[in-house]
mmCIF file of C-alpha atoms in Angstrom:
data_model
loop_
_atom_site.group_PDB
_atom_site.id
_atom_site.type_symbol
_atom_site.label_atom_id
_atom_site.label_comp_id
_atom_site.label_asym_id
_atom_site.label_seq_id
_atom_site.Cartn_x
_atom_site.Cartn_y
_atom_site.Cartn_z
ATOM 1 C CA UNK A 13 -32.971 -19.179 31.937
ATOM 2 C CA UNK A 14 -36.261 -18.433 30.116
ATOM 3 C CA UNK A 15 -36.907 -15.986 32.672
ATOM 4 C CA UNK A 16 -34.123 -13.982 32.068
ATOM 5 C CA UNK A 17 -34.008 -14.114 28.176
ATOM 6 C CA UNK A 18 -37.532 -12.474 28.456
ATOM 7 C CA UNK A 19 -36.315 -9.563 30.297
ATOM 8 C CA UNK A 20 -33.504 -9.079 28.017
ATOM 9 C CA UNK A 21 -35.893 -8.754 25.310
ATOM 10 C CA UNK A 22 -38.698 -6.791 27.238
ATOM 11 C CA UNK A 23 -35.527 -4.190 27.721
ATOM 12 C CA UNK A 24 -34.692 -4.365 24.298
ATOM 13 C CA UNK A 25 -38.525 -3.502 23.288
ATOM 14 C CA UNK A 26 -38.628 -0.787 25.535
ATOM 15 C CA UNK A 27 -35.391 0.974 24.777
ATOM 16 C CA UNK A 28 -36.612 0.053 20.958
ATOM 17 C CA UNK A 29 -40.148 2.041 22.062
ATOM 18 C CA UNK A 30 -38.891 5.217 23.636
ATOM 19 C CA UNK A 31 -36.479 5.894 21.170
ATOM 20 C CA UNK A 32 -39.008 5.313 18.215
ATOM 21 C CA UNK A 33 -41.386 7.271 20.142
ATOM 22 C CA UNK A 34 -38.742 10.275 20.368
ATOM 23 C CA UNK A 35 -37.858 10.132 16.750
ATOM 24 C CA UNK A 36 -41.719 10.531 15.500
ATOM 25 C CA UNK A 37 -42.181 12.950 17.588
ATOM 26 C CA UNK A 38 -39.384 15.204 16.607
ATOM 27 C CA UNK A 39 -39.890 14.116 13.295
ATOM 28 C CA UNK A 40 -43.766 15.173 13.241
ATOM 29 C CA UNK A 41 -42.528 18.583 14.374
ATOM 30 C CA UNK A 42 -39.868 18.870 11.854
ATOM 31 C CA UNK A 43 -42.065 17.938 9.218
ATOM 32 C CA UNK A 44 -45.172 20.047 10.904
ATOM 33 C CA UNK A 45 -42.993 23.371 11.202
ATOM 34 C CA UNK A 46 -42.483 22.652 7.295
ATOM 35 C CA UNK A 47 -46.122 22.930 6.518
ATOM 36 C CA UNK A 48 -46.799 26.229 8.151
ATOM 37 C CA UNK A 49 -44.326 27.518 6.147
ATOM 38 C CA UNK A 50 -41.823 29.397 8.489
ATOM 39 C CA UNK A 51 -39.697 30.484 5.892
ATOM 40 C CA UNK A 52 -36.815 28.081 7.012
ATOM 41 C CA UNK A 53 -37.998 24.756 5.471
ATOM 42 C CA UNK A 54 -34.675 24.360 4.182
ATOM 43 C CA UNK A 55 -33.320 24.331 7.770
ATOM 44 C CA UNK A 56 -36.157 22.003 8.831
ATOM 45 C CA UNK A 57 -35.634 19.849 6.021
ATOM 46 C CA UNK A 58 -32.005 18.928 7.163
ATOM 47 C CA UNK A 59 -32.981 18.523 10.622
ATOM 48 C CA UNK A 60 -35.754 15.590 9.014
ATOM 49 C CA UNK A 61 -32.631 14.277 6.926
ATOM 50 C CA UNK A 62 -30.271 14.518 9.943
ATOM 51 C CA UNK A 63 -32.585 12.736 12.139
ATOM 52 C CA UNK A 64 -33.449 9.790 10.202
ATOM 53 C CA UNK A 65 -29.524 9.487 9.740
ATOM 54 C CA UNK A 66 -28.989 9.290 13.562
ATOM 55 C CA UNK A 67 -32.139 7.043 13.669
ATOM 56 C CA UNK A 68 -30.230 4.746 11.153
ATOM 57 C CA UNK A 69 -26.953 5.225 12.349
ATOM 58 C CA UNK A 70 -28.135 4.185 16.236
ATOM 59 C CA UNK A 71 -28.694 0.537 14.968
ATOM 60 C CA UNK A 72 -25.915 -0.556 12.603
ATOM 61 C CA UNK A 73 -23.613 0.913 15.353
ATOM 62 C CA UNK A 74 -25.380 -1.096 18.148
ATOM 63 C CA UNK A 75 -24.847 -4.243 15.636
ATOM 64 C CA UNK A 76 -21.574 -3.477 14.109
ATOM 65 C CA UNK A 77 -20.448 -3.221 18.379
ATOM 66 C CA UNK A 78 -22.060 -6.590 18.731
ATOM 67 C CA UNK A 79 -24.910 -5.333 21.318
ATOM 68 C CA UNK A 80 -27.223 -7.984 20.170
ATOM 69 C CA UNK A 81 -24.533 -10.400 18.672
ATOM 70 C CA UNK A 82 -20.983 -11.519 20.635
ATOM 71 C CA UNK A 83 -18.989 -11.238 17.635
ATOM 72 C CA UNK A 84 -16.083 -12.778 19.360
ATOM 73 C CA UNK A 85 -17.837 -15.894 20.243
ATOM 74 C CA UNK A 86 -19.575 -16.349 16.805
ATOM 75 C CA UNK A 87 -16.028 -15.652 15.156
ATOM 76 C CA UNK A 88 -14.513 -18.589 17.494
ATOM 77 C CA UNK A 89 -17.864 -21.147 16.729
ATOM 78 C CA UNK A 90 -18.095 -20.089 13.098
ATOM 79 C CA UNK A 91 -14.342 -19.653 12.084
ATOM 80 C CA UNK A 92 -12.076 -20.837 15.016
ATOM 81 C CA UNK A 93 -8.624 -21.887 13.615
ATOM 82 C CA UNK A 94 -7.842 -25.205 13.782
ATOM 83 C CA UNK A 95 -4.250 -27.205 13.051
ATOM 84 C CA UNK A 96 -5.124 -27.426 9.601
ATOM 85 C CA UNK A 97 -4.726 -23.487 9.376
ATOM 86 C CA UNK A 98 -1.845 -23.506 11.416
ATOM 87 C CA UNK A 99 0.100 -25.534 9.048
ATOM 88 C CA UNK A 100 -1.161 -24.011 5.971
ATOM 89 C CA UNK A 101 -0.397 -20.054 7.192
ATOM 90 C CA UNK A 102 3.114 -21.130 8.117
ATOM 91 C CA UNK A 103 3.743 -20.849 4.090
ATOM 92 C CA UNK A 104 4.215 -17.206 2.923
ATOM 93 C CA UNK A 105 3.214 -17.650 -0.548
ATOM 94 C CA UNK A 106 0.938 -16.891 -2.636
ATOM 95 C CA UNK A 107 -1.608 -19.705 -3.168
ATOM 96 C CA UNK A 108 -4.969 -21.188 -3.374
ATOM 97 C CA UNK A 109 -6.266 -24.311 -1.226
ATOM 98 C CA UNK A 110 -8.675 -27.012 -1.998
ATOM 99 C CA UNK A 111 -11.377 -27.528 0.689
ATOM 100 C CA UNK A 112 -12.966 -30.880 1.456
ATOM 101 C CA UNK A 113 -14.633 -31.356 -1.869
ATOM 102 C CA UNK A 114 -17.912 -32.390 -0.248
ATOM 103 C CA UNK A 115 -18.218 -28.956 1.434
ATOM 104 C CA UNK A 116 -16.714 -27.001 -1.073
ATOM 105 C CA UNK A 117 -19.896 -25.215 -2.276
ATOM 106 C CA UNK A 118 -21.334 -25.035 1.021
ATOM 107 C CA UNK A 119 -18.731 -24.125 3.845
ATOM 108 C CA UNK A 120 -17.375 -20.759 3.624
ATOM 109 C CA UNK A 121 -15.174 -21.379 6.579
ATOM 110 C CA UNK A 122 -11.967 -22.207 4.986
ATOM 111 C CA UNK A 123 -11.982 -18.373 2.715
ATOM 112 C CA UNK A 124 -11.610 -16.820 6.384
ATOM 113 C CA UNK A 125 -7.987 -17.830 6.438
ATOM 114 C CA UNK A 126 -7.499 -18.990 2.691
ATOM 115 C CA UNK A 127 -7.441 -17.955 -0.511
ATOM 116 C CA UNK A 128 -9.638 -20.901 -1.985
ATOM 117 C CA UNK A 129 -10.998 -21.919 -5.156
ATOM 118 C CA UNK A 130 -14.289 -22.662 -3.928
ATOM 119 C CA UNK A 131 -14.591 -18.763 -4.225
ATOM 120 C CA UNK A 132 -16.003 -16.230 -1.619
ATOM 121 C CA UNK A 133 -19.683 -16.389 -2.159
ATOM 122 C CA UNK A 134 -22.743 -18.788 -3.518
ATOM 123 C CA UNK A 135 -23.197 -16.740 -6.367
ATOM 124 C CA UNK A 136 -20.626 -16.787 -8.646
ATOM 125 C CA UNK A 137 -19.426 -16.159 -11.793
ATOM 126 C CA UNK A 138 -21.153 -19.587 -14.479
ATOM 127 C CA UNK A 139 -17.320 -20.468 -15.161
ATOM 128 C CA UNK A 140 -16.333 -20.912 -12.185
ATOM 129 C CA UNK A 141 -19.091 -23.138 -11.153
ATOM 130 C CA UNK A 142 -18.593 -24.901 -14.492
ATOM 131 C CA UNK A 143 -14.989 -25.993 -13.225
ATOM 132 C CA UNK A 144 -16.340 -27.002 -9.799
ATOM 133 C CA UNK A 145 -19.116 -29.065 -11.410
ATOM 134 C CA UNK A 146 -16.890 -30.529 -13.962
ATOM 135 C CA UNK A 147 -13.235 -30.894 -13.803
ATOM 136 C CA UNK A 148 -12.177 -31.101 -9.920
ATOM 137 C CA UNK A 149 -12.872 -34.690 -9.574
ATOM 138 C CA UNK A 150 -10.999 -37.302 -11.264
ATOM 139 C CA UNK A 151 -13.465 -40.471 -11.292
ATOM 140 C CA UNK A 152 -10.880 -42.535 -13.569
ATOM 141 C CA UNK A 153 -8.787 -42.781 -10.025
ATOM 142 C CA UNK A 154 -9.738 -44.200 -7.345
ATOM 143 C CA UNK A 155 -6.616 -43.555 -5.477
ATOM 144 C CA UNK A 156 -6.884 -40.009 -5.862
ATOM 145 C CA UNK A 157 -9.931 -38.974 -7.233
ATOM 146 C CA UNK A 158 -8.482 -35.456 -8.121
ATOM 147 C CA UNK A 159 -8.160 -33.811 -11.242
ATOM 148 C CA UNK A 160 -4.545 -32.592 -10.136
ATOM 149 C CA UNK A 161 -4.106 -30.648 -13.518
ATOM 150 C CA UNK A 162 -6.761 -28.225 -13.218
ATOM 151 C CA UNK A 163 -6.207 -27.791 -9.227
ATOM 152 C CA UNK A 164 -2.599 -27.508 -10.360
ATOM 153 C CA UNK A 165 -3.909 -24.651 -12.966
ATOM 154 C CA UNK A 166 -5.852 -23.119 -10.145
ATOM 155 C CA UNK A 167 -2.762 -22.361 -8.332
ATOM 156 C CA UNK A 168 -4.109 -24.764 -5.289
ATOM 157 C CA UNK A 169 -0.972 -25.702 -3.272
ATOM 158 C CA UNK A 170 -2.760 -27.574 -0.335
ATOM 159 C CA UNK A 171 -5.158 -30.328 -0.844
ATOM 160 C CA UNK A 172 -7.677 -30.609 2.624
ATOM 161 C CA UNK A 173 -9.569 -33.598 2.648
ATOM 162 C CA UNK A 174 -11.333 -36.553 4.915
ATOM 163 C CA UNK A 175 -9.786 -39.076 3.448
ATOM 164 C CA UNK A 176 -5.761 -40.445 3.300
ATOM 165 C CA UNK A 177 -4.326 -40.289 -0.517
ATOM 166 C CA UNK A 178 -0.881 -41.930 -1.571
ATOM 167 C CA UNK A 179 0.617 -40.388 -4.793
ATOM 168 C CA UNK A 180 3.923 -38.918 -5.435
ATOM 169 C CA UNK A 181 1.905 -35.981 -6.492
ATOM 170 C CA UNK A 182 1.051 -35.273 -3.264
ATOM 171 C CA UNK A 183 3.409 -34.966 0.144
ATOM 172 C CA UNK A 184 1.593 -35.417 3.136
ATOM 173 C CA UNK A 185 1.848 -32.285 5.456
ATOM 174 C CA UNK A 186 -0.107 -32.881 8.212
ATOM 175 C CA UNK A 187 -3.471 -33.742 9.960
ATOM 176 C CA UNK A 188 -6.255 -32.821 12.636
ATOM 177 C CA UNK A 189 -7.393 -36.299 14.202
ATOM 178 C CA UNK A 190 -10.026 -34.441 16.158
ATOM 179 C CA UNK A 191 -12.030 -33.422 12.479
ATOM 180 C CA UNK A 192 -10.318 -36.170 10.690
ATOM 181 C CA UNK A 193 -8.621 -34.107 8.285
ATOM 182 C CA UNK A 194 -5.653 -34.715 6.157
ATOM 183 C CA UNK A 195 -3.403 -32.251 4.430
ATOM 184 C CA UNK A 196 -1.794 -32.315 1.035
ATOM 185 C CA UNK A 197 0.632 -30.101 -0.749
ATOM 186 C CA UNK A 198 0.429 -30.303 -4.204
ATOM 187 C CA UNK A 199 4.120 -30.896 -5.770
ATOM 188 C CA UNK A 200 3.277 -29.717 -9.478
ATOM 189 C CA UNK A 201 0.923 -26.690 -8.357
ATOM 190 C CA UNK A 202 1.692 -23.839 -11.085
ATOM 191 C CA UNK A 203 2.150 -19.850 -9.882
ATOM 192 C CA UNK A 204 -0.026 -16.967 -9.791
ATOM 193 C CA UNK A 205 0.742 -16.190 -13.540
ATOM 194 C CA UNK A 206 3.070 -18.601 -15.875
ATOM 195 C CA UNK A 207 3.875 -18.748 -19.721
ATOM 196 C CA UNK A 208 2.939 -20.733 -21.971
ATOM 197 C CA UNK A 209 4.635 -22.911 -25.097
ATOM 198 C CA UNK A 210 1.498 -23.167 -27.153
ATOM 199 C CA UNK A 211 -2.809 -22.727 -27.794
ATOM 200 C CA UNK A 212 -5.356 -24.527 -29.435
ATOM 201 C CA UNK A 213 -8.821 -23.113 -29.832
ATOM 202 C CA UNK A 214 -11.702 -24.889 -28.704
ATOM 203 C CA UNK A 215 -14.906 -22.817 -28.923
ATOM 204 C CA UNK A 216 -17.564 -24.717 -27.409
ATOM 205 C CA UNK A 217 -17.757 -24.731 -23.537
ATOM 206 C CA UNK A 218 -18.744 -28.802 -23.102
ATOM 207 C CA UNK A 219 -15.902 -29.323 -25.604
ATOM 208 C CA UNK A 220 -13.701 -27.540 -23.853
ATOM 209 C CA UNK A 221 -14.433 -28.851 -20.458
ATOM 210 C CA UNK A 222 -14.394 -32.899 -21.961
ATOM 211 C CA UNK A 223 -10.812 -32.227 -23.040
ATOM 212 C CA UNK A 224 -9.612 -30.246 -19.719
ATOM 213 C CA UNK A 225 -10.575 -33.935 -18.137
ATOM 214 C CA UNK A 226 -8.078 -35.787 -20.699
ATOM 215 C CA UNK A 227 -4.485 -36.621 -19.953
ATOM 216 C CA UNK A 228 -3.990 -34.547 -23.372
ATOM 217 C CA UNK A 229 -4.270 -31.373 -20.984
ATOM 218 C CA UNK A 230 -1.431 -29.929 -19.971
ATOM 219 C CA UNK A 231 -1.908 -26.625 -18.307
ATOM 220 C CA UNK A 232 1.747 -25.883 -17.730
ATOM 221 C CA UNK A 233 2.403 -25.931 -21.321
ATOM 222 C CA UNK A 234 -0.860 -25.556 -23.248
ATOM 223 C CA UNK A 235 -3.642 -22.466 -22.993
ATOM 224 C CA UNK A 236 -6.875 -23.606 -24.556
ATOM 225 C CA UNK A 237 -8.513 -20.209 -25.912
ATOM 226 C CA UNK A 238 -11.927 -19.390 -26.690
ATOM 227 C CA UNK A 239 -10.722 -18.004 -30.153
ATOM 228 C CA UNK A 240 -7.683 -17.710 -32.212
ATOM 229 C CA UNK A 241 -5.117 -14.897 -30.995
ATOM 230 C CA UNK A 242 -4.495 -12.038 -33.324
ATOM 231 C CA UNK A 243 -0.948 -11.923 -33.277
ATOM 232 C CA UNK A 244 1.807 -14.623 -33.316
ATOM 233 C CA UNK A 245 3.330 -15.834 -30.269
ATOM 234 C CA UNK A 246 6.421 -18.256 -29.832
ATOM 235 C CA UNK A 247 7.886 -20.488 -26.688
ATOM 236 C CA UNK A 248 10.031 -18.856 -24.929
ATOM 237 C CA UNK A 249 12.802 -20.131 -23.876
ATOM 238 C CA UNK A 250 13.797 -18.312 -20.975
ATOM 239 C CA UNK A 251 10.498 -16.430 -18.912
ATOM 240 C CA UNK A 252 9.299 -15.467 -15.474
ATOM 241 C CA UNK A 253 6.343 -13.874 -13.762
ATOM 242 C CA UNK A 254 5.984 -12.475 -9.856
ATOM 243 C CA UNK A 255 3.240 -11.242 -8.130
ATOM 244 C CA UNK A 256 4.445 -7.523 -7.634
ATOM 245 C CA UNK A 257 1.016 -6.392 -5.560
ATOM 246 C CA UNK A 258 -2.399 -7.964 -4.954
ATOM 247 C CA UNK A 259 -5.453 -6.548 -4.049
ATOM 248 C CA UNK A 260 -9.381 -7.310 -4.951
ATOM 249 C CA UNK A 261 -9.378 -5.211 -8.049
ATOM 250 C CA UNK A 262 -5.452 -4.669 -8.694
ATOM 251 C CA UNK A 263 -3.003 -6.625 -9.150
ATOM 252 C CA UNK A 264 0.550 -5.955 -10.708
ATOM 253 C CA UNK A 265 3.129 -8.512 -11.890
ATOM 254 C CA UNK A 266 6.913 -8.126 -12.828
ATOM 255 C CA UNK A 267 7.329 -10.304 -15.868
ATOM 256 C CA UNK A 268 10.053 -11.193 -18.583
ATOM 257 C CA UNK A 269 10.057 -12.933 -21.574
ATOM 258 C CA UNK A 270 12.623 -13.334 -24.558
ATOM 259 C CA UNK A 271 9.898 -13.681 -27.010
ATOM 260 C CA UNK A 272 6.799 -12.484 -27.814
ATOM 261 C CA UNK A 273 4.344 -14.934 -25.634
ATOM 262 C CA UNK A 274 1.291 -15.621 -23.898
ATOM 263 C CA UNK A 275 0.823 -15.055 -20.025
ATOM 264 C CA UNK A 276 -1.615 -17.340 -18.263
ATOM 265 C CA UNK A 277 -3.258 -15.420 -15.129
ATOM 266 C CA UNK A 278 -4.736 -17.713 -12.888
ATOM 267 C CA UNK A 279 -7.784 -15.104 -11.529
ATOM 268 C CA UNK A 280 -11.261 -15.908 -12.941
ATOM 269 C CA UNK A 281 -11.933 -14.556 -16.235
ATOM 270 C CA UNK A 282 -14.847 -11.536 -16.101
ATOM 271 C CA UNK A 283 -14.557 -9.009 -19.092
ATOM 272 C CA UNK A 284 -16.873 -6.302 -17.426
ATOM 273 C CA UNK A 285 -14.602 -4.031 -16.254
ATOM 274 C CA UNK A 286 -10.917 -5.981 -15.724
ATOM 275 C CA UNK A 287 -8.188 -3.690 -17.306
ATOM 276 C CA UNK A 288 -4.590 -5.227 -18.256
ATOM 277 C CA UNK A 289 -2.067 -2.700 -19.347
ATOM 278 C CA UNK A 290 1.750 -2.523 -19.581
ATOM 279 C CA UNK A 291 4.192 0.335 -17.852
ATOM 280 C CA UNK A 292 4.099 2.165 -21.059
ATOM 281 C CA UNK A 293 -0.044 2.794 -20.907
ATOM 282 C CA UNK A 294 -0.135 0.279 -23.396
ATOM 283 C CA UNK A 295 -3.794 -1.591 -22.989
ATOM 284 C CA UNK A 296 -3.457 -5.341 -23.311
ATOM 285 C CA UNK A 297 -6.607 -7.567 -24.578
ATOM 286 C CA UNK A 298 -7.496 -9.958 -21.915
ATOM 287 C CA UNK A 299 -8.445 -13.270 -23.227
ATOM 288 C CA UNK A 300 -10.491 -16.148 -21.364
ATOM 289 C CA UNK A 301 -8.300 -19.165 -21.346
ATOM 290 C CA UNK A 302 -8.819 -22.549 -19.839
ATOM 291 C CA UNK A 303 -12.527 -21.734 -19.842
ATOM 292 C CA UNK A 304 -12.276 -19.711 -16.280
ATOM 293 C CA UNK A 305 -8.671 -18.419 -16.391
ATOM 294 C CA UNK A 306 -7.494 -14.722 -18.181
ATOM 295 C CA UNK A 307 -4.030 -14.252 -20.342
ATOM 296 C CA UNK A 308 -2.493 -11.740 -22.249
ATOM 297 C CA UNK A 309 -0.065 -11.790 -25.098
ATOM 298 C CA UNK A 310 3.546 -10.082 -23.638
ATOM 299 C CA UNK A 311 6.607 -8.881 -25.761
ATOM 300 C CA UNK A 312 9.602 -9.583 -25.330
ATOM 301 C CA UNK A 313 11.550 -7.673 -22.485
ATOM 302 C CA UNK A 314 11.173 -6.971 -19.342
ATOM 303 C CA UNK A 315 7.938 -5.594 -18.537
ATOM 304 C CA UNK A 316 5.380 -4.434 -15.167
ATOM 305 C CA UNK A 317 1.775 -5.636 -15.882
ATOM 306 C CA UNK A 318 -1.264 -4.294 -14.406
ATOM 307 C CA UNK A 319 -4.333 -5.462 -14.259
ATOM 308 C CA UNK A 320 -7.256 -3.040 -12.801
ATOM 309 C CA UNK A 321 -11.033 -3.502 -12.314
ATOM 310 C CA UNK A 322 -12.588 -0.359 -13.540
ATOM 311 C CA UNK A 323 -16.247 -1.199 -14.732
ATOM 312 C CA UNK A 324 -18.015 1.613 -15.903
ATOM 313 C CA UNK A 325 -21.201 0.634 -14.493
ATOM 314 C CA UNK A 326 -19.823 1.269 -11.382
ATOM 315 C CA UNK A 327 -19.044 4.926 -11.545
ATOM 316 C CA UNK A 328 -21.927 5.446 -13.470
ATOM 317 C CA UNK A 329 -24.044 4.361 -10.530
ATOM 318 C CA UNK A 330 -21.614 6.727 -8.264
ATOM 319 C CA UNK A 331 -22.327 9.133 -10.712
ATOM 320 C CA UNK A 332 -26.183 9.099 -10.371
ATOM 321 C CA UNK A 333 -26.172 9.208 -7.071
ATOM 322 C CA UNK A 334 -24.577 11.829 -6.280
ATOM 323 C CA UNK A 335 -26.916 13.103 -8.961
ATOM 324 C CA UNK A 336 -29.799 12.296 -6.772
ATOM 325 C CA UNK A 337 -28.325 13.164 -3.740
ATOM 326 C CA UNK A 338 -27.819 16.483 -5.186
ATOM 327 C CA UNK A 339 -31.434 17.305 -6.617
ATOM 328 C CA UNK A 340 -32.376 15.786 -3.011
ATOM 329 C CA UNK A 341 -30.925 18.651 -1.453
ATOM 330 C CA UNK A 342 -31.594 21.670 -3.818
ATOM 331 C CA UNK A 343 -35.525 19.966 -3.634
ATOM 332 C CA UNK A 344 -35.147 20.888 0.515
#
């Protein structure tokens, strides 16, 4: 076996060597027929700039065709379905899951089929890993250790875990007894986006966080802000919200409301560059609510709200670029 890993590798190296070999070489000439001057540097400055591109281009292909990696196989060892996914992708909905809280900063395996509040990535934005640290687990109950308002806030409808819960918050969906793991649906999960009766303002973060853990909490009906709201808003008494389109950096919802009233988002709360506006062009102030969550204040009616990411220090890095590439170019 040793044996024939080492000629893999020696054929490897040697494919790696000739073809390095080749590119100095045509390189040196490139750059070579620009010092003497021919007249046509311009031409033998694009055949440098085209070279190093197919020089750069030969590897990621070779990678991104899984040459030196099976991508099938490490798909099926890394992020193999299992009857926990099965169950959970028979619902159509929109939703969020909760992953085994003990890997839930660690194991990214559950966000390959899922939508999960874990998040996508290590880094992440500081409220989001202030809910995680703070307000998930429920230490009051040892029956169900959960914090089921904020999960419920989070729009988590399915509860994996290792161990067995019984609460009548909770219905039992399923299990795999080869990972010894349980799933949950969560019977008061709230939507995508929801309205609101009321606010209070709480400005400090630990504050806010301490009183998220108290029974006093109730997410369906109350929106703890950051700071007061500049215009009145009532409870309405008849509302709705749908998910209209979702995407990483749009999302659109159809919404109604027959008063003037507050729209909790449930998407994480990041004022560089998130847009809200209403059919009419009308720009909406975002504010963070629930420490990690976004809302906006709606009029009465029947309305289509969109919310965009747009941040300008994205297209002014496009922008200077291009620039670059540009001045590259006219420099050849």
């Amino acid at each position: 076996m040793i044996d024939i890993f080492r000629e893999a590798r020696l054929e490897v190296l040697r494919e790696s060597t000739m073809r390095t070999l080749f590119i100095v070489l045509l390189g040196g000439a490139c750059m070579w027929m620009m010092v003497r001057n021919t007249g046509k540097n311009a031409v033998w400055g694009l055949a440098l700039v085209l070279l190093v591109t197919v020089d750069l281009g030969w590897i990621s292909i070779n990678y991104l065709d899984g040459k030196f990696v099976d991508l099938k196989r490490e798909e099926q060892q890394r992020y193999g379905m299992n009857a926990i996914d099965r169950l959970i992708l028979q619902d159509k909905s929109m939703f969020r899951v909760v992953p085994p809280l003990r890997v839930l900063a660690s194991d990214s395996r559950w966000q390959y089929y899922h939508q999960s509040i874990g998040g996508y990535s290590p880094a992440k934005p500081q409220v989001a890993q202030d809910i995680i640290t703070n307000n998930l687990i429920d230490r009051t109950n040892p029956q169900l250790p959960l914090n089921l308002r904020v999960i419920s806030m989070l729009n988590a409808k399915y509860i994996i875990s290792q161990q067995q819960y019984n609460s009548p918050e909770l219905t039992f969906v399923g299990a795999d007894q080869q990972q010894n793991l349980f799933l949950y649906r969560n019977n008061d999960v709230l939507p995508r986006a929801f309205f609101v009766d009321s606010t209070t303002v709480i400005s400090d973060g630990v504050e806010r966080l301490r009183f998220m853990n108290t029974a006093a909490f109730d997410p369906a009906t109350l929106a703890i802000l950051e700071a007061p709201l500049d215009q009145p808003i009532s409870a309405p008494d008849s509302s709705s919200a749908s998910v209209k389109f979702f995407s990483p950096n749009k999302v659109e919802f159809d919404v109604y409301t027959d008063k003037t009233a507050l729209l909790v988002v449930s998407e994480v709360y990041y004022p560089k560059g998130w847009k809200a506006t209403l059919e009419t062009g009308e720009e909406l102030q975002i504010h963070k609510t629930n420490h990690i969550l976004r809302s906006v204040v709606i009029p009465a009616g029947n309305h289509t709200l969109t919310m965009t990411f747009e941040p300008s220090t994205y297209y002014t890095s496009i922008t200077y670029s291009w620039i670059g590439w540009i001045v590259v170019y006219l420099g050849l």
